[in-house]
Coordinates of C-alpha atoms in Angstrom, one line a residue:
M1 CA -44.9 -9.6 29.1
K2 CA -43.4 -13.2 29.5
F3 CA -40.9 -14.0 32.1
A4 CA -39.2 -16.5 33.1
T5 CA -36.6 -17.8 35.4
L6 CA -33.6 -19.1 35.4
P7 CA -30.7 -21.1 38.0
N8 CA -28.4 -19.2 39.5
N9 CA -27.9 -20.9 42.5
T10 CA -29.8 -19.6 44.7
P11 CA -32.9 -21.3 45.6
D12 CA -35.0 -18.1 44.2
G13 CA -32.4 -18.1 40.5
R14 CA -32.5 -15.2 37.6
L15 CA -35.6 -13.5 36.6
H16 CA -35.5 -13.4 32.7
V17 CA -37.3 -11.3 30.6
V18 CA -38.7 -13.7 26.9
S19 CA -39.5 -13.0 23.9
R20 CA -43.3 -13.7 22.8
D21 CA -42.4 -16.5 20.4
L22 CA -40.3 -18.0 23.7
A23 CA -37.5 -17.9 21.6
R24 CA -35.1 -14.9 22.9
S25 CA -34.8 -13.6 26.6
A26 CA -32.4 -11.5 28.6
P27 CA -31.8 -11.3 33.1
A28 CA -34.5 -8.7 34.1
N29 CA -33.6 -5.3 34.2
N30 CA -33.2 -4.1 38.1
V31 CA -34.6 -6.7 39.4
E32 CA -33.5 -10.1 40.0
T33 CA -36.1 -12.4 41.2
L34 CA -39.1 -13.1 40.3
Q35 CA -41.0 -12.5 43.6
S36 CA -39.7 -8.8 44.0
L37 CA -41.1 -7.9 40.8
M38 CA -44.6 -8.8 41.7
E39 CA -43.8 -6.6 45.2
N40 CA -42.5 -3.3 42.6
W41 CA -44.8 -3.4 40.0
D42 CA -46.3 -0.8 39.4
R43 CA -42.7 1.1 40.1
L44 CA -41.0 -1.8 37.3
A45 CA -43.2 -3.0 35.2
D46 CA -42.7 -0.2 32.3
A47 CA -39.5 -0.6 32.1
L48 CA -39.9 -4.2 31.6
E49 CA -42.2 -3.7 29.0
A50 CA -39.5 -1.4 27.5
Q51 CA -36.9 -4.5 27.0
Y52 CA -39.9 -6.9 26.3
S53 CA -40.3 -4.8 23.1
D54 CA -36.3 -5.2 21.9
L55 CA -36.5 -8.9 22.9
N56 CA -39.2 -9.2 20.3
A57 CA -37.5 -6.8 17.8
G58 CA -34.4 -9.5 17.7
A59 CA -32.8 -8.7 21.3
G60 CA -31.0 -11.7 23.4
E61 CA -29.9 -14.9 23.7
N62 CA -31.3 -17.8 22.8
F63 CA -34.1 -19.3 24.9
D64 CA -33.7 -22.8 25.6
P65 CA -37.4 -23.4 28.6
S66 CA -36.8 -26.8 29.1
T67 CA -33.5 -24.8 31.4
A68 CA -36.1 -22.5 33.7
L69 CA -36.9 -23.0 36.9
A70 CA -40.8 -22.8 38.0
P71 CA -41.3 -19.1 37.2
L72 CA -41.9 -18.6 41.5
P73 CA -39.3 -21.4 43.0
R74 CA -41.1 -20.8 45.6
A75 CA -43.7 -18.5 46.9
W76 CA -45.6 -17.6 49.9
Q77 CA -48.3 -18.8 49.0
W78 CA -50.3 -21.5 47.2
L79 CA -54.3 -21.3 47.1
D80 CA -55.7 -23.9 44.4
G81 CA -60.2 -23.6 43.8
S82 CA -62.0 -26.5 42.5
A83 CA -64.4 -24.5 39.9
Y84 CA -65.1 -26.6 37.4
D85 CA -68.7 -28.0 37.6
S86 CA -68.9 -30.3 35.9
H87 CA -64.5 -32.3 37.1
G88 CA -66.6 -31.3 41.0
D89 CA -70.0 -33.1 39.6
L90 CA -68.4 -36.0 38.3
M91 CA -66.4 -36.0 40.8
Q92 CA -69.4 -36.5 43.7
A93 CA -71.2 -38.7 42.2
V94 CA -68.7 -41.8 41.7
F95 CA -67.3 -41.0 45.8
K96 CA -71.0 -40.7 46.5
L97 CA -70.6 -37.3 48.4
D98 CA -73.1 -34.6 49.8
P99 CA -73.6 -31.8 47.1
T100 CA -72.0 -29.2 48.1
P101 CA -73.5 -25.0 48.5
K102 CA -73.2 -24.0 45.2
G103 CA -72.6 -19.9 45.6
R104 CA -69.3 -20.1 47.4
P105 CA -65.8 -21.5 45.6
L106 CA -63.5 -23.9 46.7
M107 CA -60.2 -23.8 47.5
Y108 CA -57.9 -24.5 49.9
Q109 CA -54.6 -23.6 51.1
G110 CA -51.4 -25.8 49.2
M111 CA -48.1 -26.2 50.4
S112 CA -45.7 -23.3 48.4
H113 CA -42.1 -23.7 50.1
E114 CA -41.9 -25.1 46.0
F115 CA -42.6 -25.8 42.7
L116 CA -40.8 -27.8 40.7
P117 CA -39.9 -27.2 37.6
S118 CA -41.4 -27.9 33.9
T119 CA -39.0 -30.4 32.2
S120 CA -37.7 -32.5 35.9
N121 CA -38.8 -36.0 36.6
V122 CA -40.8 -36.1 39.1
A123 CA -40.3 -38.7 42.1
F124 CA -43.0 -39.7 44.9
P125 CA -42.4 -43.2 47.7
S126 CA -45.1 -45.7 45.8
E127 CA -46.9 -46.2 42.6
E128 CA -49.7 -47.9 45.7
D129 CA -50.8 -43.8 46.5
G130 CA -51.9 -43.5 43.3
I131 CA -50.3 -41.2 41.2
D132 CA -52.6 -37.9 39.1
F133 CA -52.0 -35.4 37.5
E134 CA -54.2 -32.4 37.6
G135 CA -53.9 -29.6 34.2
E136 CA -55.0 -26.5 35.8
F137 CA -54.0 -22.4 34.9
G138 CA -53.0 -19.8 37.1
L139 CA -52.3 -16.0 38.1
I140 CA -50.5 -14.5 40.5
C141 CA -50.8 -11.3 41.7
D142 CA -49.7 -8.2 43.5
E143 CA -50.6 -7.1 46.8
V144 CA -53.9 -7.3 47.4
P145 CA -56.3 -5.9 49.8
M146 CA -58.8 -7.7 52.5
G147 CA -62.4 -7.3 51.4
V148 CA -62.0 -6.2 47.9
S149 CA -64.3 -7.2 45.2
A150 CA -64.8 -9.3 41.7
A151 CA -63.4 -6.1 40.0
E152 CA -61.4 -4.4 42.4
A153 CA -59.3 -8.1 42.7
R154 CA -59.1 -8.2 38.5
V155 CA -56.9 -5.7 37.8
H156 CA -54.1 -7.3 41.2
I157 CA -54.0 -10.2 38.4
R158 CA -50.4 -9.6 37.3
L159 CA -49.6 -13.0 35.4
L160 CA -51.1 -16.1 35.0
V161 CA -49.4 -19.9 34.5
Q162 CA -49.6 -23.0 33.9
I163 CA -49.9 -25.9 36.0
N164 CA -49.6 -29.4 37.2
D165 CA -51.6 -29.9 40.3
W166 CA -49.9 -33.3 41.5
S167 CA -52.4 -35.1 43.4
L168 CA -51.3 -38.9 45.2
R169 CA -55.0 -40.4 45.0
T170 CA -54.5 -42.7 47.3
L171 CA -54.1 -41.1 49.9
A172 CA -57.0 -38.3 49.4
P173 CA -59.8 -40.3 51.3
I174 CA -58.1 -40.0 53.9
E175 CA -56.7 -37.8 54.7
M176 CA -60.3 -35.6 53.2
K177 CA -62.1 -38.0 56.6
T178 CA -59.2 -36.4 59.4
G179 CA -61.4 -32.7 57.8
F180 CA -57.8 -30.7 58.3
G181 CA -56.2 -30.9 55.0
W182 CA -53.9 -31.7 52.6
I183 CA -50.1 -33.7 53.7
H184 CA -49.3 -36.5 52.2
A185 CA -52.2 -36.7 49.0
K186 CA -50.7 -32.4 47.5
P187 CA -46.6 -32.6 46.9
A188 CA -44.8 -29.8 45.1
C189 CA -46.7 -28.7 42.4
S190 CA -44.9 -27.8 38.1
V191 CA -45.4 -25.9 36.5
A192 CA -45.1 -24.0 33.0
P193 CA -41.5 -22.1 32.5
V194 CA -43.2 -19.1 31.1
A195 CA -45.4 -17.5 33.4
V196 CA -47.6 -14.6 30.9
T197 CA -49.3 -10.6 31.5
P198 CA -53.2 -11.8 30.4
D199 CA -52.7 -8.6 27.9
E200 CA -50.4 -11.4 25.9
L201 CA -53.9 -13.8 25.4
G202 CA -55.5 -11.3 23.4
T203 CA -59.0 -12.3 23.3
A204 CA -58.4 -15.5 24.7
W205 CA -58.9 -14.1 27.7
R206 CA -61.7 -13.4 28.6
D207 CA -64.1 -13.0 31.6
A208 CA -61.1 -12.9 34.1
R209 CA -60.7 -16.6 32.6
V210 CA -58.5 -18.5 30.5
D211 CA -60.0 -19.1 27.0
L212 CA -58.0 -21.4 25.5
P213 CA -57.8 -25.9 25.4
L214 CA -55.7 -27.6 27.7
T215 CA -54.2 -30.3 25.5
V216 CA -52.7 -33.4 28.0
D217 CA -51.2 -36.1 26.7
L218 CA -50.4 -39.2 29.2
N219 CA -47.8 -41.7 26.8
G220 CA -47.2 -39.9 23.8
T221 CA -50.9 -39.9 23.0
R222 CA -53.9 -37.6 23.8
F223 CA -55.2 -37.8 26.8
G224 CA -57.5 -34.4 27.1
N225 CA -58.2 -31.4 25.4
A226 CA -60.3 -29.6 27.4
E227 CA -61.7 -25.0 27.3
G228 CA -59.6 -23.5 29.8
Y229 CA -63.5 -20.8 29.7
P230 CA -66.0 -22.5 31.8
M231 CA -64.8 -21.6 35.1
S232 CA -67.9 -21.4 37.4
Y233 CA -66.2 -19.0 39.2
G234 CA -63.4 -16.4 37.3
F235 CA -60.2 -15.6 38.5
D236 CA -61.7 -12.4 40.7
E237 CA -64.1 -14.3 41.7
L238 CA -61.1 -17.0 42.8
L239 CA -59.3 -14.3 44.3
A240 CA -62.3 -12.5 45.4
H241 CA -63.4 -15.4 47.8
A242 CA -59.5 -15.8 49.1
A243 CA -59.7 -12.2 50.1
Y244 CA -62.8 -12.0 51.9
S245 CA -61.0 -12.2 55.4
R246 CA -56.7 -11.9 54.8
K247 CA -54.6 -9.2 52.9
L248 CA -52.6 -11.1 49.9
C249 CA -50.0 -11.4 50.0
A250 CA -47.4 -9.8 46.1
G251 CA -46.9 -13.6 44.6
T252 CA -50.2 -15.5 45.6
I253 CA -50.5 -18.0 43.9
L254 CA -53.5 -19.3 43.0
G255 CA -54.6 -21.6 40.6
S256 CA -58.1 -22.1 39.3
G257 CA -58.4 -26.5 39.8
T258 CA -58.4 -29.5 37.7
V259 CA -59.4 -27.5 34.1
S260 CA -62.7 -29.7 32.6
N261 CA -66.1 -29.3 30.6
E262 CA -69.4 -31.2 30.8
N263 CA -68.7 -32.9 27.5
F264 CA -65.3 -34.7 28.7
R265 CA -66.4 -37.8 27.0
E266 CA -65.9 -36.5 24.3
I267 CA -62.9 -34.3 24.7
G268 CA -61.3 -35.6 27.6
S269 CA -59.6 -34.8 30.7
S270 CA -56.9 -33.5 32.8
C271 CA -56.5 -35.4 35.6
L272 CA -56.8 -39.6 36.3
A273 CA -59.3 -39.3 38.3
E274 CA -61.4 -37.2 36.1
R275 CA -61.2 -40.5 33.4
R276 CA -61.6 -43.3 35.7
G277 CA -65.2 -42.3 37.1
I278 CA -66.5 -41.8 33.5
E279 CA -64.7 -45.5 33.8
L280 CA -66.3 -45.7 36.4
L281 CA -70.3 -44.5 35.5
D282 CA -70.4 -46.4 32.2
H283 CA -68.4 -49.7 32.9
G284 CA -69.2 -50.8 36.0
A285 CA -65.6 -50.1 37.6
P286 CA -62.5 -48.1 36.5
Q287 CA -60.7 -49.5 33.6
T288 CA -57.5 -47.1 33.6
P289 CA -54.5 -47.5 35.8
Y290 CA -52.8 -44.5 37.8
M291 CA -49.4 -43.5 36.6
K292 CA -47.3 -45.8 36.7
F293 CA -42.8 -44.5 37.5
G294 CA -42.0 -44.6 34.2
D295 CA -45.0 -43.1 32.5
H296 CA -44.8 -39.3 30.7
I297 CA -47.1 -36.2 30.9
R298 CA -46.9 -33.4 28.5
M299 CA -49.1 -30.6 29.2
E300 CA -49.6 -27.6 26.8
C301 CA -51.8 -24.5 26.4
R302 CA -51.7 -22.9 23.1
L303 CA -53.0 -19.4 21.9
R304 CA -55.7 -21.0 18.5
N305 CA -53.4 -19.7 15.5
G306 CA -50.9 -22.0 17.4
D307 CA -48.2 -19.7 18.9
P308 CA -46.8 -20.6 22.9
V309 CA -47.9 -19.1 25.6
F310 CA -46.2 -20.8 28.4
G311 CA -44.2 -24.0 27.6
P312 CA -45.0 -27.1 28.4
I313 CA -44.7 -29.0 31.3
D314 CA -43.0 -31.7 30.2
Q315 CA -42.4 -34.6 32.9
K316 CA -41.6 -38.5 33.6
V317 CA -42.7 -40.0 37.0
V318 CA -39.5 -41.5 38.5
S319 CA -39.5 -43.5 42.3
Q320 CA -38.3 -41.8 45.1
S321 CA -35.8 -44.6 46.4

């Protein structure tokens, strides 16, 4: 199944079921919001499957992904991992950081009270803050009991999403030194318009990973096309890690971290910091600037046959003032 949230003058919008080709949609039967669906998945999913089949057969109204809000415009919890070792190893080399212990996923808890629509302009206070995008995949789970194993956690992965986890790179080192976590360096994330059940990926949902490329274009030029599969920890393992000492509420969003591959020099990157790190190692200094006001970022994941999955994130950076 595929879902989107359309605006209705409330903070959480109105949940819609969307056809597989993202061409048609209809208000979800008997459930108003995606949060409510996550809290009542077992009771509601079968009826929504029937509605989804009707949409794929031609029912519903035309769907314009650019009008959608984030699938969950606000959530009780947002957890972001860093599951691609190629990205982490490069950042350690560039910033001369001590190696992180192996065998334990990296994860932090970020702001969750706002997730940005996929086509809205994104405002920041200053270009001097080092504006960067980070292309990720993510999940939305139903309620996860404390202490689940990875195998047990997998059944709680109800939906997959595509995320742009905005970062302000100049501010990050300052906050890292405090040891307290992110405030200024991690503003609201943007989310592609459609959330999908894992079965929509077919064989590309493999080992609790998205086995598809994430295409990133900066100002109309191809910037990266990294594959999603090479995670050091699958989403089931990340979810189990997050639930070690806490129950996860239904509607928790969990991100993969920046999608990255070891051959980043050939296939490109999903964030500017990685490109700048490569340039620093290869040429002695970064050459690619961080984003300026007016710059445009586009991200999209499609199936191998070209069919759409989440719809694109397609945004411009603007000044807050």
